[in-house]
Structure formats: C-alpha cells, structure tokens
Amino acid sequence: MTNAYREDFPILLQDDTIYFDNAATSQRPRQVTEAMRYFDENCNANPMRGLYRWSIEATERYEQARADAAELIGAADSREIVFTRNTTESINLAAYSWALHNLKEGDEIVVSVMEHHSNLLPWQMAARQTGAKLVFLEPEPDGTLTEQEITSKITEKTRLVAIGHVSNVMGVTNPVKLIAQTAHKAGALVLVDGAQSTPHMQVNVQELGADFYAFSGHKMLGPMGIGVLYARKELLEEMPPFLSGGEMIEYVSRESATYAEIPHKFEAGTVNASGAAGLSAAIRYLKNVGYDTIREREECLTARLMEGLRGLPYITIYGSEDPKKHCGIVTFNIEGCHPHDVASVLDTENVAIRAGHHCAQPLMKFLGVGSTARASLYFYNTEEEVDRFVEKIGKVRGWLGY
Ligand code: PMP
C-alpha cells in the first residue's frame, strides 16, 4: 500500500524515525503549519475586539474554525462549540459549570474503569464537592462493555454518564449510542470523551446522543492548545461560566456583570485564534483523506503489527484479538522487560512509543499490571515501518540482556 500522505509531514521525512505515539499526539501536515503561519503573517490581531481589518479577519478565521468543528462532529449549531485548550479542559468545564450546579447527594455519576484520568479526576472532584457517588462500568477482559453491565449500572439514580468513546489503552470503541439511549431513558446526561475517536472515525454527536463531547486538536493533525467542548445549546445556555474576565461579558458594573451569549460566555480572555486556524486546516485535511481511508489504512497496519507481535511468544497484547477493534492502538508487554526499558532502548533505535500507565491507572490495576508499552498508529504510518518495528521488538530482550 503506498502512502502519498507522508510527503505532507516534514517531521516524518527528516530521517528513519518510526513514530508510533500517535495516540499521545499526532504529527502536523504542512497545510496546518501553513494555515497558522498565514494567520501570524497576515492577520495576527486580537479577534473579537478590533474594528480594523486584521482583527476582523482574525475573528472570521476563528469563527470559521468553530463552524468547521461543528460540521465535523454533526453539531446542530456552531454556537454549541466552545473552544478550550484541550480535552482535559473541556471535561473540567463540564464538571465545574454543569456538575457542580446540578448534582446532589444520592446522585450517581457513571464512568468506566477504562477512563483516561482526564475523564475521571474531574468527576471525582464533582462527586467530592456535591456528595454524588461514582459508579464504575467494568469491562470484559478484552475491554468490551456488555449491555448487561450498562443497563445494570445506569439507573434512575444516574445523573451523568461520562464515557470514553475509544480507550487510549485498549483501543476498544465503546457502545456510546447504547449507553446514551440507556442514560437518557434513566433521565441522565452523557458526556463523551472523544480524544481518541475524532482522529479516527466519523463522529455525529446527534446520532450518538452525546449531550457533551470533548476532543483535542493536537491528536487529529491540529496544533496543541486548542480543544473543543460540544454541548447542546440548552445546556450551555443554563450553565454558568467556568472562567470569568474579559471577552465573556455583555455589561459590567462595579459589583456585577451580565454575560455574553453562548459560546463566548465560556471563552474568557484572549482566545487561541491561530490555533483555531490550524484546527480548521486539520479538519480540512482529515476530510480530504477521508475517514474510510483512515480506517482502512489503520486496520491494515494494525493487523500486520498484531500478527508480527503474536509471532513472538513472550509478548502479551492487551485488548481484543481482532485488529479491527483497536483503532490503531496496540498495547503490549514483553515478558521480563519493564516497559520503560523497552521504550528507552527503542529510542536508541529511533523508535518512538509510549510506556507507562497511560494516564489510566485504574485500568492498569484491572489488567493486573503497573505499566505497559503502547504503539499507536495513524494513517501516515507504513507497512515498512511496522515490519521494521516488529523486527526491532524481536531484538529488545537481547538488547536488555534477558
Ligand atoms: N482522554 C483520552 C482518552 C486521551 O487519550 C487523552 C490524551 N491522552 C485525553 C483524554 C487528554 O487529552 P489532552 O491531554 O489533549 O487534554
């Protein structure tokens, strides 16, 4: 399979580095850096404030990014898109502005054992402050959440289900639509952590039934420092601001203030407009490649990688046996080798993978390990890289003296 996309990623053309840490952050194509450079060199001014040409163009580009993000995830209205720094901030916004004002003692927040810490700690905080209780969905050993588990844990006590769309460790896609249907029947809302799904699959928040949806630009070809919280308009209108100060007001007196309309009510201070311009370009690039192509390439590469690793008897792969259920993420351990040593020795061979607990310590406990190694692929990776990677993995034990 040829890979024409690679030419667009200068960092990948530098040398023979195998970059398999895409779940942590993806690389940026020229089109994204050029969009940001255009902004910096042609219209860098504080958006929303100025009445002059540069500021007006900055505002237009910022609002275009909002419309692009809304279209990407099928939001009904671009005012339902709030720009944040990243998924973590988006989830915190929902926790501080919605949960703290809507939960009380006796209420339950349902999360899964697989959550990234970013979709767990804000709910631990909300539970502590409101007296609500956290309830955990327990996956099967391969990461599957069964219907039985979902329908038994989501009850009339549930006020919110906060669920990762795709696990950053197992790569499993959770049945968000079923979870949302169950939650809505019980009168609960659903927040979806889309950090690992928006880069890989077509998302439609209305079809999924997500009341809140969070994602980060940097994992989907965009720059760091720009993220999105989608929330239904009625929710955003009722929620109080998370941060306050400049830009998010309508009128301010000495003692009080009225707030701007949504989404500006949630975007206090100077915004990351050049980051938003980069996100726009990333969305355009993703659309040009197409999610079908992305899935096809990732499935093919993942199958090749899993097959190669399975040929080494001392390797344990976590999650499903089926490469199609990994979303490009292959988490594994090499018997006798600490994952940190594996990642460090691979670095000396110009291979970048992740090792550690992947910000998912409850899941590590569930898997019965302290840490793992994780190779995460994206559509611009190649079969040749996978083959070289497997060959090097076969030598790791020898290099580490086992
Ligand atoms: N949720 C998941 C599933 C993730 O994989 C990540 C990033 N590792 C996050 C949330 C947090 O994303 P960010 O660091 O961009 O806030």
JSON list of C-alpha atoms in Angstrom, two decimals, residues 133-311:
[
{"chain": "A", "resi": 133, "resn": "LYS", "atom": "CA", "xyz": [-21.24, 8.86, 44.06]},
{"chain": "A", "resi": 134, "resn": "LEU", "atom": "CA", "xyz": [-19.04, 7.43, 41.31]},
{"chain": "A", "resi": 135, "resn": "VAL", "atom": "CA", "xyz": [-20.18, 4.14, 39.80]},
{"chain": "A", "resi": 136, "resn": "PHE", "atom": "CA", "xyz": [-17.86, 2.13, 37.55]},
{"chain": "A", "resi": 137, "resn": "LEU", "atom": "CA", "xyz": [-18.69, 0.16, 34.41]},
{"chain": "A", "resi": 138, "resn": "GLU", "atom": "CA", "xyz": [-16.46, -2.94, 34.48]},
{"chain": "A", "resi": 139, "resn": "PRO", "atom": "CA", "xyz": [-15.27, -4.14, 31.08]},
{"chain": "A", "resi": 140, "resn": "GLU", "atom": "CA", "xyz": [-14.76, -7.73, 29.99]},
{"chain": "A", "resi": 141, "resn": "PRO", "atom": "CA", "xyz": [-11.08, -8.77, 29.83]},
{"chain": "A", "resi": 142, "resn": "ASP", "atom": "CA", "xyz": [-10.89, -7.62, 26.18]},
{"chain": "A", "resi": 143, "resn": "GLY", "atom": "CA", "xyz": [-12.31, -4.18, 27.04]},
{"chain": "A", "resi": 144, "resn": "THR", "atom": "CA", "xyz": [-15.89, -4.81, 25.87]},
{"chain": "A", "resi": 145, "resn": "LEU", "atom": "CA", "xyz": [-18.66, -3.16, 27.87]},
{"chain": "A", "resi": 146, "resn": "THR", "atom": "CA", "xyz": [-21.63, -5.51, 27.77]},
{"chain": "A", "resi": 147, "resn": "GLU", "atom": "CA", "xyz": [-25.25, -4.43, 27.51]},
{"chain": "A", "resi": 148, "resn": "GLN", "atom": "CA", "xyz": [-25.91, -6.21, 30.79]},
{"chain": "A", "resi": 149, "resn": "GLU", "atom": "CA", "xyz": [-23.21, -4.15, 32.53]},
{"chain": "A", "resi": 150, "resn": "ILE", "atom": "CA", "xyz": [-24.51, -0.92, 31.00]},
{"chain": "A", "resi": 151, "resn": "THR", "atom": "CA", "xyz": [-28.17, -1.48, 31.83]},
{"chain": "A", "resi": 152, "resn": "SER", "atom": "CA", "xyz": [-27.44, -2.68, 35.35]},
{"chain": "A", "resi": 153, "resn": "LYS", "atom": "CA", "xyz": [-25.18, 0.24, 36.33]},
{"chain": "A", "resi": 154, "resn": "ILE", "atom": "CA", "xyz": [-27.18, 3.07, 34.76]},
{"chain": "A", "resi": 155, "resn": "THR", "atom": "CA", "xyz": [-30.23, 3.52, 36.98]},
{"chain": "A", "resi": 156, "resn": "GLU", "atom": "CA", "xyz": [-32.69, 6.20, 38.00]},
{"chain": "A", "resi": 157, "resn": "LYS", "atom": "CA", "xyz": [-30.00, 7.47, 40.40]},
{"chain": "A", "resi": 158, "resn": "THR", "atom": "CA", "xyz": [-27.66, 8.21, 37.49]},
{"chain": "A", "resi": 159, "resn": "ARG", "atom": "CA", "xyz": [-27.45, 11.89, 36.56]},
{"chain": "A", "resi": 160, "resn": "LEU", "atom": "CA", "xyz": [-24.43, 11.70, 34.25]},
{"chain": "A", "resi": 161, "resn": "VAL", "atom": "CA", "xyz": [-22.55, 9.05, 32.31]},
{"chain": "A", "resi": 162, "resn": "ALA", "atom": "CA", "xyz": [-19.01, 10.14, 31.40]},
{"chain": "A", "resi": 163, "resn": "ILE", "atom": "CA", "xyz": [-17.54, 7.69, 28.94]},
{"chain": "A", "resi": 164, "resn": "GLY", "atom": "CA", "xyz": [-14.52, 7.48, 26.66]},
{"chain": "A", "resi": 165, "resn": "HIS", "atom": "CA", "xyz": [-15.51, 6.87, 23.03]},
{"chain": "A", "resi": 166, "resn": "VAL", "atom": "CA", "xyz": [-12.28, 4.98, 22.35]},
{"chain": "A", "resi": 167, "resn": "SER", "atom": "CA", "xyz": [-9.93, 3.74, 25.08]},
{"chain": "A", "resi": 168, "resn": "ASN", "atom": "CA", "xyz": [-6.41, 5.16, 24.80]},
{"chain": "A", "resi": 169, "resn": "VAL", "atom": "CA", "xyz": [-5.02, 1.85, 26.12]},
{"chain": "A", "resi": 170, "resn": "MET", "atom": "CA", "xyz": [-7.19, -0.96, 24.72]},
{"chain": "A", "resi": 171, "resn": "GLY", "atom": "CA", "xyz": [-8.25, 0.89, 21.56]},
{"chain": "A", "resi": 172, "resn": "VAL", "atom": "CA", "xyz": [-11.74, -0.50, 22.05]},
{"chain": "A", "resi": 173, "resn": "THR", "atom": "CA", "xyz": [-14.68, 1.59, 20.82]},
{"chain": "A", "resi": 174, "resn": "ASN", "atom": "CA", "xyz": [-17.36, 1.80, 23.49]},
{"chain": "A", "resi": 175, "resn": "PRO", "atom": "CA", "xyz": [-21.06, 1.39, 22.57]},
{"chain": "A", "resi": 176, "resn": "VAL", "atom": "CA", "xyz": [-21.77, 5.06, 23.14]},
{"chain": "A", "resi": 177, "resn": "LYS", "atom": "CA", "xyz": [-25.12, 5.04, 21.34]},
{"chain": "A", "resi": 178, "resn": "LEU", "atom": "CA", "xyz": [-26.46, 2.27, 23.57]},
{"chain": "A", "resi": 179, "resn": "ILE", "atom": "CA", "xyz": [-25.02, 3.99, 26.64]},
{"chain": "A", "resi": 180, "resn": "ALA", "atom": "CA", "xyz": [-26.69, 7.27, 25.64]},
{"chain": "A", "resi": 181, "resn": "GLN", "atom": "CA", "xyz": [-30.05, 5.59, 25.00]},
{"chain": "A", "resi": 182, "resn": "THR", "atom": "CA", "xyz": [-29.88, 3.87, 28.38]},
{"chain": "A", "resi": 183, "resn": "ALA", "atom": "CA", "xyz": [-28.78, 7.06, 30.13]},
{"chain": "A", "resi": 184, "resn": "HIS", "atom": "CA", "xyz": [-31.48, 9.20, 28.53]},
{"chain": "A", "resi": 185, "resn": "LYS", "atom": "CA", "xyz": [-34.16, 6.67, 29.44]},
{"chain": "A", "resi": 186, "resn": "ALA", "atom": "CA", "xyz": [-32.97, 6.97, 33.04]},
{"chain": "A", "resi": 187, "resn": "GLY", "atom": "CA", "xyz": [-33.07, 10.78, 32.81]},
{"chain": "A", "resi": 188, "resn": "ALA", "atom": "CA", "xyz": [-29.27, 11.17, 32.81]},
{"chain": "A", "resi": 189, "resn": "LEU", "atom": "CA", "xyz": [-26.96, 13.16, 30.54]},
{"chain": "A", "resi": 190, "resn": "VAL", "atom": "CA", "xyz": [-23.97, 11.76, 28.64]},
{"chain": "A", "resi": 191, "resn": "LEU", "atom": "CA", "xyz": [-20.52, 13.23, 28.26]},
{"chain": "A", "resi": 192, "resn": "VAL", "atom": "CA", "xyz": [-18.29, 11.54, 25.71]},
{"chain": "A", "resi": 193, "resn": "ASP", "atom": "CA", "xyz": [-14.50, 11.84, 25.84]},
{"chain": "A", "resi": 194, "resn": "GLY", "atom": "CA", "xyz": [-13.74, 11.90, 22.12]},
{"chain": "A", "resi": 195, "resn": "ALA", "atom": "CA", "xyz": [-9.98, 12.48, 22.38]},
{"chain": "A", "resi": 196, "resn": "GLN", "atom": "CA", "xyz": [-9.23, 9.12, 20.70]},
{"chain": "A", "resi": 197, "resn": "SER", "atom": "CA", "xyz": [-12.21, 8.92, 18.35]},
{"chain": "A", "resi": 198, "resn": "THR", "atom": "CA", "xyz": [-12.31, 12.20, 16.38]},
{"chain": "A", "resi": 199, "resn": "PRO", "atom": "CA", "xyz": [-8.88, 11.47, 14.83]},
{"chain": "A", "resi": 200, "resn": "HIS", "atom": "CA", "xyz": [-10.03, 8.09, 13.53]},
{"chain": "A", "resi": 201, "resn": "MET", "atom": "CA", "xyz": [-13.75, 7.94, 12.85]},
{"chain": "A", "resi": 202, "resn": "GLN", "atom": "CA", "xyz": [-16.67, 9.98, 11.62]},
{"chain": "A", "resi": 203, "resn": "VAL", "atom": "CA", "xyz": [-18.48, 11.27, 14.68]},
{"chain": "A", "resi": 204, "resn": "ASN", "atom": "CA", "xyz": [-22.03, 12.59, 14.77]},
{"chain": "A", "resi": 205, "resn": "VAL", "atom": "CA", "xyz": [-22.91, 13.85, 18.22]},
{"chain": "A", "resi": 206, "resn": "GLN", "atom": "CA", "xyz": [-26.63, 13.93, 17.44]},
{"chain": "A", "resi": 207, "resn": "GLU", "atom": "CA", "xyz": [-26.70, 10.34, 16.19]},
{"chain": "A", "resi": 208, "resn": "LEU", "atom": "CA", "xyz": [-24.61, 9.18, 19.14]},
{"chain": "A", "resi": 209, "resn": "GLY", "atom": "CA", "xyz": [-26.85, 11.01, 21.58]},
{"chain": "A", "resi": 210, "resn": "ALA", "atom": "CA", "xyz": [-23.95, 12.86, 23.26]},
{"chain": "A", "resi": 211, "resn": "ASP", "atom": "CA", "xyz": [-25.02, 15.80, 25.41]},
{"chain": "A", "resi": 212, "resn": "PHE", "atom": "CA", "xyz": [-21.37, 16.81, 25.82]},
{"chain": "A", "resi": 213, "resn": "TYR", "atom": "CA", "xyz": [-18.48, 15.79, 23.56]},
{"chain": "A", "resi": 214, "resn": "ALA", "atom": "CA", "xyz": [-14.84, 16.70, 24.21]},
{"chain": "A", "resi": 215, "resn": "PHE", "atom": "CA", "xyz": [-11.80, 16.46, 21.93]},
{"chain": "A", "resi": 216, "resn": "SER", "atom": "CA", "xyz": [-8.31, 17.88, 21.32]},
{"chain": "A", "resi": 217, "resn": "GLY", "atom": "CA", "xyz": [-6.89, 19.40, 18.13]},
{"chain": "A", "resi": 218, "resn": "HIS", "atom": "CA", "xyz": [-3.40, 18.00, 18.64]},
{"chain": "A", "resi": 219, "resn": "LYS", "atom": "CA", "xyz": [-4.46, 14.35, 18.33]},
{"chain": "A", "resi": 220, "resn": "MET", "atom": "CA", "xyz": [-6.13, 14.96, 14.96]},
{"chain": "A", "resi": 221, "resn": "LEU", "atom": "CA", "xyz": [-3.36, 16.71, 12.99]},
{"chain": "A", "resi": 222, "resn": "GLY", "atom": "CA", "xyz": [-4.01, 20.11, 14.57]},
{"chain": "A", "resi": 223, "resn": "PRO", "atom": "CA", "xyz": [-1.87, 22.18, 16.90]},
{"chain": "A", "resi": 224, "resn": "MET", "atom": "CA", "xyz": [-1.55, 21.84, 20.66]},
{"chain": "A", "resi": 225, "resn": "GLY", "atom": "CA", "xyz": [-3.50, 24.29, 22.80]},
{"chain": "A", "resi": 226, "resn": "ILE", "atom": "CA", "xyz": [-6.85, 24.12, 21.01]},
{"chain": "A", "resi": 227, "resn": "GLY", "atom": "CA", "xyz": [-9.65, 21.77, 22.01]},
{"chain": "A", "resi": 228, "resn": "VAL", "atom": "CA", "xyz": [-13.41, 21.63, 21.85]},
{"chain": "A", "resi": 229, "resn": "LEU", "atom": "CA", "xyz": [-16.29, 21.12, 24.20]},
{"chain": "A", "resi": 230, "resn": "TYR", "atom": "CA", "xyz": [-19.51, 20.46, 22.33]},
{"chain": "A", "resi": 231, "resn": "ALA", "atom": "CA", "xyz": [-22.63, 20.79, 24.43]},
{"chain": "A", "resi": 232, "resn": "ARG", "atom": "CA", "xyz": [-26.28, 21.04, 23.50]},
{"chain": "A", "resi": 233, "resn": "LYS", "atom": "CA", "xyz": [-27.38, 24.67, 23.25]},
{"chain": "A", "resi": 234, "resn": "GLU", "atom": "CA", "xyz": [-29.95, 24.39, 26.06]},
{"chain": "A", "resi": 235, "resn": "LEU", "atom": "CA", "xyz": [-27.27, 23.07, 28.41]},
{"chain": "A", "resi": 236, "resn": "LEU", "atom": "CA", "xyz": [-24.75, 25.79, 27.56]},
{"chain": "A", "resi": 237, "resn": "GLU", "atom": "CA", "xyz": [-27.39, 28.45, 27.99]},
{"chain": "A", "resi": 238, "resn": "GLU", "atom": "CA", "xyz": [-28.21, 27.27, 31.50]},
{"chain": "A", "resi": 239, "resn": "MET", "atom": "CA", "xyz": [-24.64, 26.66, 32.65]},
{"chain": "A", "resi": 240, "resn": "PRO", "atom": "CA", "xyz": [-22.78, 29.43, 34.49]},
{"chain": "A", "resi": 241, "resn": "PRO", "atom": "CA", "xyz": [-19.35, 30.46, 33.16]},
{"chain": "A", "resi": 242, "resn": "PHE", "atom": "CA", "xyz": [-16.34, 28.34, 34.09]},
{"chain": "A", "resi": 243, "resn": "LEU", "atom": "CA", "xyz": [-13.77, 31.17, 33.92]},
{"chain": "A", "resi": 244, "resn": "SER", "atom": "CA", "xyz": [-14.62, 34.84, 34.01]},
{"chain": "A", "resi": 245, "resn": "GLY", "atom": "CA", "xyz": [-12.99, 38.08, 32.91]},
{"chain": "A", "resi": 246, "resn": "GLY", "atom": "CA", "xyz": [-12.57, 39.81, 29.58]},
{"chain": "A", "resi": 247, "resn": "GLU", "atom": "CA", "xyz": [-14.40, 38.85, 26.40]},
{"chain": "A", "resi": 248, "resn": "MET", "atom": "CA", "xyz": [-17.13, 36.78, 28.06]},
{"chain": "A", "resi": 249, "resn": "ILE", "atom": "CA", "xyz": [-19.29, 39.68, 29.24]},
{"chain": "A", "resi": 250, "resn": "GLU", "atom": "CA", "xyz": [-22.13, 41.79, 27.97]},
{"chain": "A", "resi": 251, "resn": "TYR", "atom": "CA", "xyz": [-22.12, 44.55, 30.59]},
{"chain": "A", "resi": 252, "resn": "VAL", "atom": "CA", "xyz": [-20.05, 45.09, 33.72]},
{"chain": "A", "resi": 253, "resn": "SER", "atom": "CA", "xyz": [-20.79, 47.38, 36.64]},
{"chain": "A", "resi": 254, "resn": "ARG", "atom": "CA", "xyz": [-18.69, 47.83, 39.77]},
{"chain": "A", "resi": 255, "resn": "GLU", "atom": "CA", "xyz": [-20.41, 44.99, 41.57]},
{"chain": "A", "resi": 256, "resn": "SER", "atom": "CA", "xyz": [-21.72, 42.65, 38.93]},
{"chain": "A", "resi": 257, "resn": "ALA", "atom": "CA", "xyz": [-21.81, 41.62, 35.30]},
{"chain": "A", "resi": 258, "resn": "THR", "atom": "CA", "xyz": [-24.05, 40.11, 32.68]},
{"chain": "A", "resi": 259, "resn": "TYR", "atom": "CA", "xyz": [-22.55, 37.53, 30.41]},
{"chain": "A", "resi": 260, "resn": "ALA", "atom": "CA", "xyz": [-22.12, 37.27, 26.67]},
{"chain": "A", "resi": 261, "resn": "GLU", "atom": "CA", "xyz": [-24.21, 34.88, 24.60]},
{"chain": "A", "resi": 262, "resn": "ILE", "atom": "CA", "xyz": [-23.02, 31.30, 24.14]},
{"chain": "A", "resi": 263, "resn": "PRO", "atom": "CA", "xyz": [-20.40, 30.18, 23.26]},
{"chain": "A", "resi": 264, "resn": "HIS", "atom": "CA", "xyz": [-18.49, 33.38, 24.16]},
{"chain": "A", "resi": 265, "resn": "LYS", "atom": "CA", "xyz": [-19.70, 33.14, 27.77]},
{"chain": "A", "resi": 266, "resn": "PHE", "atom": "CA", "xyz": [-17.28, 30.21, 28.09]},
{"chain": "A", "resi": 267, "resn": "GLU", "atom": "CA", "xyz": [-14.30, 31.74, 26.30]},
{"chain": "A", "resi": 268, "resn": "ALA", "atom": "CA", "xyz": [-12.80, 34.19, 28.78]},
{"chain": "A", "resi": 269, "resn": "GLY", "atom": "CA", "xyz": [-9.70, 36.17, 27.82]},
{"chain": "A", "resi": 270, "resn": "THR", "atom": "CA", "xyz": [-7.82, 36.24, 24.53]},
{"chain": "A", "resi": 271, "resn": "VAL", "atom": "CA", "xyz": [-8.50, 33.09, 22.58]},
{"chain": "A", "resi": 272, "resn": "ASN", "atom": "CA", "xyz": [-6.13, 30.82, 20.65]},
{"chain": "A", "resi": 273, "resn": "ALA", "atom": "CA", "xyz": [-7.14, 32.11, 17.23]},
{"chain": "A", "resi": 274, "resn": "SER", "atom": "CA", "xyz": [-4.07, 30.94, 15.31]},
{"chain": "A", "resi": 275, "resn": "GLY", "atom": "CA", "xyz": [-4.56, 27.51, 16.90]},
{"chain": "A", "resi": 276, "resn": "ALA", "atom": "CA", "xyz": [-8.16, 27.56, 15.73]},
{"chain": "A", "resi": 277, "resn": "ALA", "atom": "CA", "xyz": [-6.98, 28.42, 12.20]},
{"chain": "A", "resi": 278, "resn": "GLY", "atom": "CA", "xyz": [-4.66, 25.40, 12.44]},
{"chain": "A", "resi": 279, "resn": "LEU", "atom": "CA", "xyz": [-7.54, 23.23, 13.62]},
{"chain": "A", "resi": 280, "resn": "SER", "atom": "CA", "xyz": [-9.61, 24.36, 10.62]},
{"chain": "A", "resi": 281, "resn": "ALA", "atom": "CA", "xyz": [-6.83, 23.27, 8.29]},
{"chain": "A", "resi": 282, "resn": "ALA", "atom": "CA", "xyz": [-6.51, 19.94, 10.15]},
{"chain": "A", "resi": 283, "resn": "ILE", "atom": "CA", "xyz": [-10.23, 19.29, 9.72]},
{"chain": "A", "resi": 284, "resn": "ARG", "atom": "CA", "xyz": [-9.98, 20.09, 6.00]},
{"chain": "A", "resi": 285, "resn": "TYR", "atom": "CA", "xyz": [-7.02, 17.73, 5.69]},
{"chain": "A", "resi": 286, "resn": "LEU", "atom": "CA", "xyz": [-8.82, 14.91, 7.52]},
{"chain": "A", "resi": 287, "resn": "LYS", "atom": "CA", "xyz": [-11.83, 15.34, 5.27]},
{"chain": "A", "resi": 288, "resn": "ASN", "atom": "CA", "xyz": [-9.65, 15.20, 2.18]},
{"chain": "A", "resi": 289, "resn": "VAL", "atom": "CA", "xyz": [-8.06, 11.96, 3.31]},
{"chain": "A", "resi": 290, "resn": "GLY", "atom": "CA", "xyz": [-11.48, 10.66, 4.38]},
{"chain": "A", "resi": 291, "resn": "TYR", "atom": "CA", "xyz": [-12.35, 8.58, 7.41]},
{"chain": "A", "resi": 292, "resn": "ASP", "atom": "CA", "xyz": [-12.88, 5.49, 5.24]},
{"chain": "A", "resi": 293, "resn": "THR", "atom": "CA", "xyz": [-9.29, 5.65, 4.03]},
{"chain": "A", "resi": 294, "resn": "ILE", "atom": "CA", "xyz": [-8.07, 6.34, 7.55]},
{"chain": "A", "resi": 295, "resn": "ARG", "atom": "CA", "xyz": [-9.89, 3.27, 8.89]},
{"chain": "A", "resi": 296, "resn": "GLU", "atom": "CA", "xyz": [-8.77, 1.07, 6.03]},
{"chain": "A", "resi": 297, "resn": "ARG", "atom": "CA", "xyz": [-5.10, 2.02, 6.44]},
{"chain": "A", "resi": 298, "resn": "GLU", "atom": "CA", "xyz": [-5.17, 1.71, 10.22]},
{"chain": "A", "resi": 299, "resn": "GLU", "atom": "CA", "xyz": [-6.86, -1.68, 10.15]},
{"chain": "A", "resi": 300, "resn": "CYS", "atom": "CA", "xyz": [-4.34, -2.99, 7.66]},
{"chain": "A", "resi": 301, "resn": "LEU", "atom": "CA", "xyz": [-1.35, -1.67, 9.66]},
{"chain": "A", "resi": 302, "resn": "THR", "atom": "CA", "xyz": [-2.78, -2.85, 12.99]},
{"chain": "A", "resi": 303, "resn": "ALA", "atom": "CA", "xyz": [-3.42, -6.36, 11.64]},
{"chain": "A", "resi": 304, "resn": "ARG", "atom": "CA", "xyz": [0.17, -6.53, 10.37]},
{"chain": "A", "resi": 305, "resn": "LEU", "atom": "CA", "xyz": [1.54, -5.26, 13.68]},
{"chain": "A", "resi": 306, "resn": "MET", "atom": "CA", "xyz": [-0.52, -7.66, 15.80]},
{"chain": "A", "resi": 307, "resn": "GLU", "atom": "CA", "xyz": [0.38, -10.58, 13.59]},
{"chain": "A", "resi": 308, "resn": "GLY", "atom": "CA", "xyz": [4.06, -9.71, 13.87]},
{"chain": "A", "resi": 309, "resn": "LEU", "atom": "CA", "xyz": [3.92, -9.36, 17.66]},
{"chain": "A", "resi": 310, "resn": "ARG", "atom": "CA", "xyz": [1.93, -12.57, 18.03]},
{"chain": "A", "resi": 311, "resn": "GLY", "atom": "CA", "xyz": [4.84, -14.36, 16.36]}
]
